[in-house]
mmCIF file of C-alpha atoms in Angstrom:
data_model
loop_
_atom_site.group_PDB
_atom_site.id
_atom_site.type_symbol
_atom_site.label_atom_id
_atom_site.label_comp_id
_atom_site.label_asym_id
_atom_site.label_seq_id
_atom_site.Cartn_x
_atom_site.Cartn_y
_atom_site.Cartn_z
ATOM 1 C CA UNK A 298 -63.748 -49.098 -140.376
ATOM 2 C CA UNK A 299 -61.192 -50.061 -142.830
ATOM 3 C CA UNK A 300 -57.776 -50.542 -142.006
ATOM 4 C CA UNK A 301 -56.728 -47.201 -143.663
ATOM 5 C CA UNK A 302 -59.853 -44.917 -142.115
ATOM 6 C CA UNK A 303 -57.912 -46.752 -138.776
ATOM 7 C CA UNK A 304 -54.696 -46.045 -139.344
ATOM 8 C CA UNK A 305 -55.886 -42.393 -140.435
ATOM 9 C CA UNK A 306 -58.154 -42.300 -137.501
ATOM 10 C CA UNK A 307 -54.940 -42.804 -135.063
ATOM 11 C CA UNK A 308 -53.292 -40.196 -136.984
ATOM 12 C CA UNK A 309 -55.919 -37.722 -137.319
ATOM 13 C CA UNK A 310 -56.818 -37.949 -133.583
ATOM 14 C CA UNK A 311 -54.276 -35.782 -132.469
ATOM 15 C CA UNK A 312 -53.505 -33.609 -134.612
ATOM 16 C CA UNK A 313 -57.252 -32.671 -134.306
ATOM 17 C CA UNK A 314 -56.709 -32.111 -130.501
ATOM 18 C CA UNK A 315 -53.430 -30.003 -131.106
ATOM 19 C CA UNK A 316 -55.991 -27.748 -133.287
ATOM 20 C CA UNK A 317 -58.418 -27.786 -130.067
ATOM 21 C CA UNK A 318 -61.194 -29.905 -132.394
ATOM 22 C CA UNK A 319 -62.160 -33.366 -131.632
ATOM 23 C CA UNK A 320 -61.928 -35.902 -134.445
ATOM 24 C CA UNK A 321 -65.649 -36.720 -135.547
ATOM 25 C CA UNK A 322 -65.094 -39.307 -138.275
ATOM 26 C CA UNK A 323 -62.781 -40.596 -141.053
ATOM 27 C CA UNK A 324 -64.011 -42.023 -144.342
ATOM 28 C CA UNK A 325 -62.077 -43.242 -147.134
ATOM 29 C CA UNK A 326 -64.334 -44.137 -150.302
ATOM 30 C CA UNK A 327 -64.485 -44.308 -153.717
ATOM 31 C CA UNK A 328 -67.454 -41.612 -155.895
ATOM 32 C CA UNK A 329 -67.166 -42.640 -159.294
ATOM 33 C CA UNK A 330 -63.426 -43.159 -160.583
ATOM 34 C CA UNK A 331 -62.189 -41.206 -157.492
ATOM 35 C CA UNK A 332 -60.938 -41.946 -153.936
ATOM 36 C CA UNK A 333 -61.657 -39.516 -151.111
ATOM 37 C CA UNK A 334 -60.057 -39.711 -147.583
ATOM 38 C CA UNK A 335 -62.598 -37.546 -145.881
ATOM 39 C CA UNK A 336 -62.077 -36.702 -142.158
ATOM 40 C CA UNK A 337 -64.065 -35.009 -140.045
ATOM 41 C CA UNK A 338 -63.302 -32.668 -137.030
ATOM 42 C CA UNK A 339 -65.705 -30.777 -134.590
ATOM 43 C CA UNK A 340 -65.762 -28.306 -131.729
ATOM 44 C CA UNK A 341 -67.859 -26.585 -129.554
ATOM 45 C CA UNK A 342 -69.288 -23.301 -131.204
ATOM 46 C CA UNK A 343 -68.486 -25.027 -134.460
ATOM 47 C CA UNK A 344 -65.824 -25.966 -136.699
ATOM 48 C CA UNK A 345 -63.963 -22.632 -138.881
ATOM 49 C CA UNK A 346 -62.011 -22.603 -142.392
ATOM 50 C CA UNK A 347 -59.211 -21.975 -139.989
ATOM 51 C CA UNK A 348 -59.658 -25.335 -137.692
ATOM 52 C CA UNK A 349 -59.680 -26.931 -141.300
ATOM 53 C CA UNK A 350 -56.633 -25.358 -142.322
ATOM 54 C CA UNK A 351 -54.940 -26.405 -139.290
ATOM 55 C CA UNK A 352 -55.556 -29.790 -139.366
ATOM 56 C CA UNK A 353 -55.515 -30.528 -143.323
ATOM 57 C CA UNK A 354 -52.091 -29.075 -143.111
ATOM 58 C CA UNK A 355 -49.891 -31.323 -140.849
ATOM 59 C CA UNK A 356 -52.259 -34.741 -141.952
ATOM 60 C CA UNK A 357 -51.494 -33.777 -145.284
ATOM 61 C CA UNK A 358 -47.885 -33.041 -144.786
ATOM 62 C CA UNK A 359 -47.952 -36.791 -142.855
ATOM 63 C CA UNK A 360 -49.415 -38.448 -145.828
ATOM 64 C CA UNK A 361 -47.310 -37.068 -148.197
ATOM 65 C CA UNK A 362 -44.161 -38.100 -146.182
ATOM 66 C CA UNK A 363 -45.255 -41.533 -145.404
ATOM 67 C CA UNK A 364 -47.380 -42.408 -148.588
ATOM 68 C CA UNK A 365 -49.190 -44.991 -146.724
ATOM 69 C CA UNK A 366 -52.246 -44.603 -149.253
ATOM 70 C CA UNK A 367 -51.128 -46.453 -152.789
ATOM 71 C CA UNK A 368 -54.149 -45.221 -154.923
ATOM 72 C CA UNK A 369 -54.598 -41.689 -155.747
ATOM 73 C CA UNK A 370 -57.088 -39.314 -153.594
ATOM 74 C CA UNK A 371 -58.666 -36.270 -152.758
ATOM 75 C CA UNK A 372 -58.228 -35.048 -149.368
ATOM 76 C CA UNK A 373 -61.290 -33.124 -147.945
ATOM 77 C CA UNK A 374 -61.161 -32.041 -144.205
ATOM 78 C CA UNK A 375 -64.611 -30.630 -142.937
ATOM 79 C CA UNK A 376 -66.891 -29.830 -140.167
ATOM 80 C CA UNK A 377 -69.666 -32.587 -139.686
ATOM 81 C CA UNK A 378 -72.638 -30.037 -140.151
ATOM 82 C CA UNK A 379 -75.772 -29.690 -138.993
ATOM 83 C CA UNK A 380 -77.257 -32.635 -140.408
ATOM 84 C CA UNK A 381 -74.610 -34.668 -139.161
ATOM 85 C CA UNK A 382 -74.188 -38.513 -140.139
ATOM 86 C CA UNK A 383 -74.142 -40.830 -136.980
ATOM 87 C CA UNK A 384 -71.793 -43.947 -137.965
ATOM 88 C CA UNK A 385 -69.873 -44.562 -134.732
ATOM 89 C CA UNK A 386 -71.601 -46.169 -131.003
ATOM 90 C CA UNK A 387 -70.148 -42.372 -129.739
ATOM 91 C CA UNK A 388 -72.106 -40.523 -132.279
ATOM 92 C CA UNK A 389 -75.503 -42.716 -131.797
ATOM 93 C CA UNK A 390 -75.020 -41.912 -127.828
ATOM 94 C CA UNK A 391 -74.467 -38.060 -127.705
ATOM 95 C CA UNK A 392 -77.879 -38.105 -129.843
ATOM 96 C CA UNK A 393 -79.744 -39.751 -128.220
ATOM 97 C CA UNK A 394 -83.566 -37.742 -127.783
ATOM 98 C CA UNK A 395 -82.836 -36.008 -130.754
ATOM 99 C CA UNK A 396 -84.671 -36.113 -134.467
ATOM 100 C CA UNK A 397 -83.065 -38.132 -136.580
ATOM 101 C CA UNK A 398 -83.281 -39.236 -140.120
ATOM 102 C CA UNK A 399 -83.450 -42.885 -141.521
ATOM 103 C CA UNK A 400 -82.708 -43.977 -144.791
ATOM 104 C CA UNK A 401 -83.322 -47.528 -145.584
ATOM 105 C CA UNK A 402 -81.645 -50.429 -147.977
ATOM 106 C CA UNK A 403 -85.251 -51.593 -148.171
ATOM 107 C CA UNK A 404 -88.789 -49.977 -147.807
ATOM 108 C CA UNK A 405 -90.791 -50.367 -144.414
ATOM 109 C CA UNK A 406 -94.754 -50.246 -144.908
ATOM 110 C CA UNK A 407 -94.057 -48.313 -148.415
ATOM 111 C CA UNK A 408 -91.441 -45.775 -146.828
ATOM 112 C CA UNK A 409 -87.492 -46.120 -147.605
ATOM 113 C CA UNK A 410 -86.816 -42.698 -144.893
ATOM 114 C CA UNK A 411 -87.944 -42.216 -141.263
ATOM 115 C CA UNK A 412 -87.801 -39.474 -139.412
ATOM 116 C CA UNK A 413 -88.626 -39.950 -135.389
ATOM 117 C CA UNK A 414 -86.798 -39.675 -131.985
ATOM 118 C CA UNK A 415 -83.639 -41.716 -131.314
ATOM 119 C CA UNK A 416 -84.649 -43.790 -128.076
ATOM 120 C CA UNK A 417 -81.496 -45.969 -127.978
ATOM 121 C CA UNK A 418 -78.837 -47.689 -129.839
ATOM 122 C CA UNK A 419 -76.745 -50.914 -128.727
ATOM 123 C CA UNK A 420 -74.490 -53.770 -130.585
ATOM 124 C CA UNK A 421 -76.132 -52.234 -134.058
ATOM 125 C CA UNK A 422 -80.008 -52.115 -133.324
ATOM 126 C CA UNK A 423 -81.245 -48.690 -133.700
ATOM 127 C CA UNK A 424 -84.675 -47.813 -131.680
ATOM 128 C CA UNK A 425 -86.603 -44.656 -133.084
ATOM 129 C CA UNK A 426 -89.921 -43.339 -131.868
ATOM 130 C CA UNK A 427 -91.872 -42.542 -134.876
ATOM 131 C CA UNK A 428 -95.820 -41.176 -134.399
ATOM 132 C CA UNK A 429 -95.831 -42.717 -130.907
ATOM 133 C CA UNK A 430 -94.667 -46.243 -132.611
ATOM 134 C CA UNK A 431 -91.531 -47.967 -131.605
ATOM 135 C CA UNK A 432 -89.394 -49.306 -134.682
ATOM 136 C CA UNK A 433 -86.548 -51.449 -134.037
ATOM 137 C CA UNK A 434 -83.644 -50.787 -136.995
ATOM 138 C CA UNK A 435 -80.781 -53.494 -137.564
ATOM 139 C CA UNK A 436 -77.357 -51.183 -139.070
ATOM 140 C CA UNK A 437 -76.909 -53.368 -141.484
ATOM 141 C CA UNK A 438 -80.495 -52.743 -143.169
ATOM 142 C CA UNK A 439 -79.971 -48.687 -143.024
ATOM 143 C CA UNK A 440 -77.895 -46.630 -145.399
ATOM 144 C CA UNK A 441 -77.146 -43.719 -142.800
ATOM 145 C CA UNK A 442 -78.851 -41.932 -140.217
ATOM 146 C CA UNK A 443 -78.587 -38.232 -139.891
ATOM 147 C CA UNK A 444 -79.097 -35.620 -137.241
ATOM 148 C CA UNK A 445 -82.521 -34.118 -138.313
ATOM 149 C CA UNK A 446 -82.316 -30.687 -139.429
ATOM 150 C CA UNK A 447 -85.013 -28.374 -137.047
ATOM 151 C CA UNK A 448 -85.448 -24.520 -136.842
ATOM 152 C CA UNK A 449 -84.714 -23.549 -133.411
ATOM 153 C CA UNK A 450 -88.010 -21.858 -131.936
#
């Protein structure tokens, strides 16, 4: 994390529990010629426009009194959804068993995406169970890995 998705990410944190959500992630990144400071709550039953509202409000009202951010932004406050992006230890944990998708930096035997059973993560190795294979992922050579999206039978 950079030092402002920390310093947002000790901000957010409780203002995210006043609102009864837990503070998923916090992402501060530049699409084009524009900055976004995305953070991202979650709940059990799932995240509302309202749980948004209530924490957009008071981190906004934060930023705008201490200006800690010099460039300009876009502020986007969201749920993490069902395909949810894994990017902390916490998140790679609570998954584990569960489909996931792999995109890759670089191509492995011709494919750049995996999709397969998360079977452990530790210190930034990633171990998926693909067609009864085991492949062993460094973080550093995967773009982002995302809870698989699957129709409940």
């Amino acid at each position: 994390m950079s030092k402002i998705e920390n310093m947002i990410w000790e901000v957010a944190k409780p203002i995210a529990e006043n609102a009864n959500c837990s503070l998923y992630d916090v992402e501060f990144v530049k699409e084009g010629t524009n900055w976004f400071l995305r953070v991202t709550i979650d709940k059990d039953g799932g995240v509302s426009t309202d749980d948004c509202e209530n924490v957009s409000r008071p981190l906004s009202d934060w930023l705008d009194e201490k200006d800690p951010i010099t460039q300009s932004y876009y502020l986007e406050v969201s749920s993490p959804g069902i395909d949810r992006k894994l990017t902390r230890p916490e998140h790679y944990e609570n998954h584990l068993g569960k489909t996931v998708t792999v995109r890759l930096f670089a191509a492995i035997d011709g494919q750049r995406q995996l999709e397969g059973i998360l079977k452990e993560y530790q210190n930034g190795t990633i171990v998926l169970e693909t067609n009864n294979n085991i492949i062993t992922l460094e973080k550093a050579k995967v773009v982002d890995v995302r809870l698989a999206w699957q129709e409940e039978e």
